[in-house]
Structure formats: structure tokens, C-alpha cells
Coordinates of N, CA and C and ligand atoms in Angstrom, one line a residue:
M498 N -85.9 100.7 226.7 CA -85.6 99.8 227.7 C -86.9 99.5 228.6
K499 N -86.9 98.4 229.2 CA -88.0 98.1 230.2 C -87.4 98.4 231.6
I500 N -88.1 99.3 232.3 CA -87.6 99.8 233.5 C -88.6 99.6 234.6
A501 N -88.1 98.9 235.7 CA -88.9 98.7 236.9 C -88.8 99.9 237.8
I502 N -89.9 100.3 238.4 CA -89.9 101.4 239.4 C -90.6 101.0 240.6
G503 N -90.1 101.5 241.8 CA -90.8 101.1 243.0 C -90.5 102.2 244.1
C504 N -91.4 102.3 245.0 CA -91.2 103.4 246.1 C -91.9 102.9 247.3
D505 N -91.6 103.7 248.4 CA -92.5 103.5 249.6 C -93.4 104.7 249.7
H506 N -94.0 104.9 250.9 CA -95.0 106.0 251.0 C -94.2 107.4 251.0
G507 N -92.9 107.4 251.3 CA -92.1 108.6 251.3 C -91.8 109.0 249.9
G508 N -91.9 108.1 248.9 CA -91.4 108.3 247.6 C -92.5 108.4 246.6
I509 N -93.8 108.3 247.0 CA -94.8 108.1 246.0 C -95.1 109.3 245.2
G510 N -94.9 110.5 245.7 CA -95.1 111.7 244.9 C -94.1 111.9 243.9
L511 N -92.8 111.6 244.2 CA -91.7 111.7 243.2 C -91.8 110.6 242.2
K512 N -92.4 109.4 242.6 CA -92.5 108.3 241.6 C -93.3 108.8 240.4
A513 N -94.3 109.5 240.7 CA -95.2 110.0 239.5 C -94.4 110.9 238.6
V514 N -93.6 111.7 239.2 CA -92.8 112.7 238.3 C -91.7 111.9 237.5
V515 N -91.1 111.0 238.2 CA -90.0 110.1 237.5 C -90.6 109.2 236.5
A516 N -91.8 108.7 236.8 CA -92.5 107.8 235.8 C -92.8 108.5 234.5
A517 N -93.2 109.8 234.7 CA -93.5 110.6 233.5 C -92.3 110.8 232.6
V518 N -91.2 111.1 233.2 CA -89.9 111.3 232.5 C -89.5 110.0 231.7
I519 N -89.6 108.9 232.5 CA -89.2 107.7 231.9 C -90.0 107.3 230.6
E520 N -91.3 107.5 230.8 CA -92.2 107.3 229.6 C -92.0 108.3 228.5
E521 N -91.7 109.5 228.9 CA -91.4 110.5 227.8 C -90.2 110.2 227.0
L522 N -89.2 109.5 227.7 CA -88.0 109.1 227.0 C -88.2 107.9 226.1
G523 N -89.4 107.3 226.2 CA -89.7 106.2 225.3 C -89.5 104.8 225.9
H524 N -89.3 104.8 227.2 CA -89.1 103.5 227.9 C -90.4 102.9 228.3
T525 N -90.4 101.6 228.6 CA -91.6 100.9 229.1 C -91.4 100.8 230.6
L526 N -92.4 101.2 231.3 CA -92.3 101.2 232.8 C -93.1 100.0 233.4
V527 N -92.5 99.4 234.4 CA -93.1 98.3 235.1 C -93.2 98.8 236.6
D528 N -94.4 99.3 236.9 CA -94.6 99.9 238.2 C -94.9 98.9 239.3
Q529 N -94.0 98.7 240.3 CA -94.2 97.7 241.3 C -94.8 98.3 242.6
G530 N -95.3 99.5 242.5 CA -95.9 100.2 243.7 C -94.8 100.9 244.6
C531 N -95.2 101.4 245.7 CA -96.6 101.3 246.3 C -97.5 102.3 245.5
F532 N -98.8 102.1 245.8 CA -99.8 102.9 245.1 C -100.7 103.8 246.0
S533 N -100.3 103.9 247.3 CA -101.1 104.8 248.1 C -100.1 105.4 249.2
N534 N -100.7 106.4 249.9 CA -99.8 107.0 251.0 C -99.8 106.2 252.3
D535 N -100.4 105.0 252.3 CA -100.3 104.2 253.5 C -98.8 103.8 253.8
S536 N -98.5 103.7 255.0 CA -97.1 103.4 255.4 C -96.8 102.0 255.0
V537 N -95.7 101.8 254.3 CA -95.2 100.5 253.9 C -93.7 100.4 254.2
D538 N -93.2 99.2 254.0 CA -91.8 98.9 254.3 C -91.0 98.9 253.0
Y539 N -90.0 99.9 252.9 CA -89.2 100.0 251.6 C -88.5 98.7 251.1
P540 N -88.1 97.8 252.0 CA -87.4 96.6 251.5 C -88.3 95.8 250.6
D541 N -89.5 95.8 250.9 CA -90.5 95.0 250.1 C -90.5 95.4 248.6
F542 N -90.4 96.7 248.4 CA -90.4 97.3 247.1 C -89.1 97.2 246.4
A543 N -88.0 97.3 247.2 CA -86.7 97.1 246.7 C -86.6 95.7 246.1
D544 N -87.1 94.8 246.9 CA -87.0 93.3 246.5 C -87.8 93.1 245.2
K545 N -88.9 93.7 245.0 CA -89.8 93.5 243.8 C -89.0 94.0 242.6
V546 N -88.5 95.3 242.7 CA -87.8 95.9 241.6 C -86.5 95.2 241.3
C547 N -85.7 94.8 242.3 CA -84.4 94.2 242.0 C -84.6 92.8 241.5
G548 N -85.7 92.1 241.9 CA -86.0 90.8 241.3 C -86.2 90.9 239.8
L549 N -86.9 91.9 239.4 CA -87.1 92.0 237.9 C -85.9 92.3 237.2
V550 N -85.0 93.1 237.8 CA -83.7 93.4 237.1 C -82.8 92.2 237.1
E551 N -82.7 91.5 238.2 CA -81.9 90.3 238.4 C -82.3 89.2 237.4
T552 N -83.5 89.1 237.1 CA -84.0 88.0 236.2 C -84.0 88.4 234.8
G553 N -83.7 89.7 234.5 CA -83.6 90.2 233.1 C -85.0 90.6 232.6
V554 N -86.0 90.5 233.4 CA -87.3 91.0 232.9 C -87.2 92.5 232.6
C555 N -86.5 93.2 233.5 CA -86.3 94.6 233.2 C -84.8 94.9 233.2
E556 N -84.4 95.8 232.3 CA -82.9 96.1 232.2 C -82.4 97.0 233.4
R557 N -83.3 97.9 233.8 CA -82.9 98.8 234.9 C -84.0 98.9 235.9
G558 N -83.7 99.5 237.1 CA -84.7 99.8 238.1 C -84.5 101.2 238.7
V559 N -85.6 101.7 239.2 CA -85.5 103.0 239.9 C -86.3 102.8 241.2
L560 N -85.6 103.2 242.3 CA -86.2 103.1 243.7 C -86.2 104.4 244.4
I561 N -87.4 104.7 245.0 CA -87.5 106.0 245.6 C -88.1 105.8 247.0
C562 N -87.4 106.4 248.0 CA -88.0 106.4 249.4 C -87.7 107.8 249.9
G563 N -87.9 108.1 251.2 CA -87.7 109.4 251.7 C -86.3 110.0 251.4
T564 N -85.3 109.2 251.8 CA -83.9 109.6 251.6 C -83.2 108.9 250.4
G565 N -83.8 107.8 250.0 CA -83.1 107.0 249.1 C -82.1 106.0 249.7
I566 N -81.8 106.2 251.0 CA -80.8 105.5 251.7 C -81.3 104.0 252.0
G567 N -82.4 103.9 252.5 CA -82.9 102.5 252.8 C -83.0 101.7 251.5
M568 N -83.6 102.3 250.5 CA -83.7 101.6 249.2 C -82.3 101.1 248.7
S569 N -81.3 102.0 248.8 CA -80.0 101.7 248.3 C -79.4 100.6 249.1
M570 N -79.6 100.6 250.4 CA -79.0 99.6 251.3 C -79.7 98.2 251.0
A571 N -81.0 98.2 250.8 CA -81.7 97.0 250.5 C -81.3 96.4 249.2
A572 N -81.2 97.3 248.2 CA -80.9 96.9 246.8 C -79.5 96.3 246.7
N573 N -78.6 96.9 247.4 CA -77.2 96.5 247.3 C -76.9 95.2 248.0
R574 N -77.8 94.7 248.8 CA -77.7 93.3 249.3 C -77.7 92.3 248.3
R575 N -78.3 92.6 247.1 CA -78.6 91.6 246.1 C -77.4 91.4 245.2
P576 N -77.0 90.2 244.9 CA -75.7 90.0 244.2 C -75.6 90.6 242.8
C577 N -76.7 90.7 242.1 CA -76.6 91.2 240.7 C -76.9 92.7 240.6
I578 N -77.2 93.3 241.7 CA -77.6 94.7 241.7 C -76.5 95.7 242.1
R579 N -76.3 96.7 241.3 CA -75.4 97.8 241.6 C -76.3 99.0 241.7
A580 N -76.7 99.4 242.9 CA -77.6 100.5 243.1 C -76.8 101.8 243.4
A581 N -77.2 102.9 242.8 CA -76.5 104.2 243.1 C -77.5 105.2 243.6
L582 N -77.2 105.7 244.8 CA -78.0 106.8 245.4 C -77.3 108.1 245.0
V583 N -78.0 108.9 244.2 CA -77.4 110.1 243.7 C -78.2 111.3 244.0
H584 N -77.5 112.4 244.1 CA -78.2 113.7 244.4 C -77.8 114.8 243.4
E585 N -76.8 114.5 242.6 CA -76.4 115.5 241.6 C -76.0 114.8 240.3
A586 N -76.0 115.6 239.2 CA -75.8 115.0 237.9 C -74.5 114.3 237.6
Y587 N -73.4 114.9 238.3 CA -72.1 114.2 238.0 C -72.1 112.8 238.5
S588 N -72.6 112.6 239.7 CA -72.7 111.2 240.3 C -73.6 110.3 239.4
A589 N -74.7 110.9 239.0 CA -75.7 110.1 238.2 C -74.9 109.6 236.9
R590 N -74.2 110.5 236.3 CA -73.4 110.1 235.1 C -72.4 109.1 235.4
M591 N -71.6 109.4 236.4 CA -70.5 108.4 236.7 C -71.0 107.1 237.2
S592 N -72.1 107.1 237.8 CA -72.6 105.8 238.3 C -72.9 104.8 237.1
R593 N -73.2 105.4 236.0 CA -73.4 104.6 234.8 C -72.0 104.4 234.1
E594 N -71.3 105.5 233.9 CA -70.1 105.4 233.1 C -69.0 104.5 233.7
H595 N -68.8 104.6 235.0 CA -67.8 103.8 235.7 C -68.3 102.6 236.5
N596 N -69.6 102.7 237.0 CA -70.1 101.6 237.9 C -71.1 100.8 237.3
D597 N -71.5 101.1 236.1 CA -72.6 100.4 235.4 C -73.8 100.1 236.3
A598 N -74.2 101.2 237.0 CA -75.3 101.0 238.0 C -76.6 100.6 237.2
N599 N -77.2 99.5 237.8 CA -78.4 99.1 237.1 C -79.7 99.5 237.9
V600 N -79.5 100.1 239.1 CA -80.6 100.6 239.8 C -80.3 102.0 240.3
L601 N -81.2 102.9 240.1 CA -81.0 104.3 240.6 C -81.9 104.5 241.8
C602 N -81.3 105.1 242.8 CA -82.1 105.4 244.1 C -82.1 106.9 244.3
L603 N -83.3 107.3 244.6 CA -83.6 108.7 244.8 C -84.3 109.0 246.1
G604 N -83.9 110.1 246.7 CA -84.6 110.5 248.0 C -85.6 111.6 247.7
A605 N -86.9 111.3 247.9 CA -87.9 112.2 247.6 C -88.0 113.4 248.5
R606 N -87.5 113.2 249.8 CA -87.5 114.3 250.7 C -86.2 115.1 250.7
V607 N -85.3 114.7 249.7 CA -84.0 115.4 249.6 C -84.0 116.2 248.3
L608 N -84.6 115.7 247.2 CA -84.5 116.3 245.9 C -85.8 117.0 245.6
G609 N -85.7 118.1 244.8 CA -86.8 118.7 244.2 C -87.2 117.9 242.9
P610 N -88.4 118.1 242.4 CA -88.8 117.4 241.2 C -88.0 117.7 240.0
G611 N -87.5 118.9 239.8 CA -86.8 119.3 238.6 C -85.4 118.6 238.6
L612 N -84.8 118.6 239.8 CA -83.4 118.0 239.9 C -83.6 116.5 239.7
A613 N -84.6 115.9 240.3 CA -84.8 114.4 240.1 C -85.0 114.1 238.6
E614 N -85.8 114.9 237.9 CA -86.0 114.7 236.5 C -84.7 114.7 235.7
D615 N -83.8 115.7 236.0 CA -82.5 115.7 235.4 C -81.7 114.5 235.7
L616 N -81.7 114.1 236.9 CA -80.9 112.9 237.3 C -81.3 111.7 236.5
V617 N -82.6 111.5 236.4 CA -83.1 110.4 235.7 C -82.7 110.4 234.2
R618 N -82.9 111.6 233.6 CA -82.5 111.7 232.2 C -81.0 111.4 232.0
V619 N -80.2 111.9 232.8 CA -78.7 111.7 232.7 C -78.4 110.2 232.9
W620 N -79.0 109.6 233.9 CA -78.8 108.2 234.3 C -79.2 107.3 233.1
L621 N -80.3 107.6 232.5 CA -80.9 106.7 231.5 C -80.2 106.9 230.1
T622 N -79.4 108.0 230.0 CA -78.8 108.2 228.6 C -77.3 108.1 228.7
T623 N -76.7 107.7 229.8 CA -75.3 107.5 229.9 C -74.9 106.0 229.8
A624 N -74.0 105.7 228.9 CA -73.6 104.3 228.7 C -72.4 104.0 229.6
F625 N -72.3 102.7 229.9 CA -71.1 102.2 230.7 C -69.9 102.2 229.8
A626 N -68.8 102.6 230.4 CA -67.5 102.8 229.6 C -66.8 101.4 229.5
G627 N -67.1 100.4 230.3 CA -66.4 99.1 230.2 C -64.9 99.2 230.5
G628 N -64.2 98.3 229.9 CA -62.7 98.3 230.1 C -62.3 98.1 231.5
R629 N -61.4 99.0 232.0 CA -60.9 98.8 233.4 C -62.0 98.8 234.4
H630 N -63.1 99.5 234.1 CA -64.2 99.6 235.0 C -64.9 98.2 235.2
Q631 N -65.0 97.5 234.1 CA -65.6 96.1 234.2 C -64.8 95.3 235.2
L632 N -63.4 95.4 235.1 CA -62.6 94.6 236.0 C -62.8 95.0 237.4
R633 N -63.0 96.3 237.7 CA -63.2 96.7 239.1 C -64.5 96.3 239.6
I634 N -65.6 96.3 238.7 CA -66.9 95.8 239.2 C -66.8 94.3 239.5
A635 N -66.0 93.6 238.7 CA -65.9 92.1 238.9 C -65.2 91.9 240.3
K636 N -64.3 92.8 240.7 CA -63.6 92.6 242.0 C -64.6 92.6 243.2
F637 N -65.7 93.4 243.1 CA -66.6 93.4 244.3 C -67.9 92.6 244.1
S638 N -67.9 91.9 242.9 CA -69.1 91.1 242.6 C -68.8 89.7 242.9
D639 N -69.3 89.1 243.9 CA -69.1 87.7 244.2 C -70.3 86.9 243.6
L640 N -70.1 86.6 242.3 CA -71.2 86.0 241.5 C -71.0 84.5 241.4
E641 N -70.1 83.9 242.2 CA -69.9 82.5 242.0 C -71.3 81.8 242.3
G642 N -71.7 80.9 241.4 CA -72.9 80.2 241.6 C -74.2 81.0 241.4
V643 N -74.0 82.3 241.0 CA -75.2 83.2 240.8 C -75.2 83.5 239.3
S644 N -76.4 83.4 238.8 CA -76.5 83.8 237.3 C -77.2 85.1 237.1
C645 N -76.5 86.0 236.6 CA -77.2 87.3 236.3 C -77.4 87.4 234.8
P646 N -78.4 88.2 234.3 CA -78.6 88.3 232.9 C -77.7 89.2 232.2
F647 N -76.6 89.7 232.8 CA -75.7 90.6 232.2 C -74.3 90.4 232.6
Ligands
RB5_1332 C1 -90.0 106.3 255.7 O1 -90.4 107.2 256.7 C2 -88.5 106.5 255.5 O2 -87.8 105.9 256.5 C3 -88.1 105.9 254.2 O3 -88.8 106.5 253.2 C4 -86.7 106.0 253.8 O4 -86.2 107.3 253.9 C5 -85.7 105.0 254.4 O5 -84.5 105.0 254.1

């Protein structure tokens, strides 16, 4: 898969760890920054990554900030994005299986690197179950007049 990744200054260390796992799994990474420790605004990077997912350039996105909260709030404002902020493997798996999450949000100041790696592995290898879950997603997705690539 082609996967977009983005972070703010709070997430830059973990972004390197996550990027390595994604590439090790054989995916193509599209790194949208940030690229230094200078203070930046997380919504700018959420917008870049979500834009690539919404237009179908990338199939999935990963967003990292200090807590993951700001990134998930910003990402979930977008009509085609289902962003999941996860801290443990069960939620990572279910966010794919039941919610078809297309963006994963991680908190670099919350998670250790080993746990974050596991979450990314689980999230990238779990398929959406479809069926009744598709109907539930449709109920909260107001996509009238919006075209999503999925
Ligand atoms: C930046 O200090 C911090 O607010 C940001 O990384 C994130 O945690 C916001 O939700």
C-alpha cells in the first residue's frame, strides 16, 4: 500500500520508528513532514496526510503528535476520513475490523516505541470485516455531494 505519514514536533521521534516499520512491511511511504524539532501546528500536517487519503493518492495515513488527540480531532473533521486514536492492540485491530479506519493516530508522548510498532503492525495487517459494519459507517458518514475514492 501507499501510506502517507505526518507529525508535528511532538511526534517527530516516533515518526522515524513508525516509518521504519511501515517500510519493513513492504509499503511505500509518503512523508509529509514535519522534518525538524521546530514548533509547528499539527492541523497543517493532518490536512496534508488526509488530503492524500481523500484523493486516493494514498490508501492509508498515519498521524503522530504528542498525544494523538489533536491529530485525530483535525483528521475526523474531514468527510472521507475515519481516524482512530489507539493505545493498545485490541483497539488497533477493531478500528480496522469494525470501523475501517483509514488513518491511524498515535501519541508519541503516551506510547513507547515498541508498543507503537506493534500497533502499526496490527493496524496495517487487519482487514475490514464489512457487512453490518459498512452500514454503521454509512450512518455517520455524510457523503452527499462528496466523492471519496473508497
Ligand atoms: C504540541 O505541544 C502538542 O500540543 C501536540 O503535539 C498534540 O499533543 C496535540 O494534540
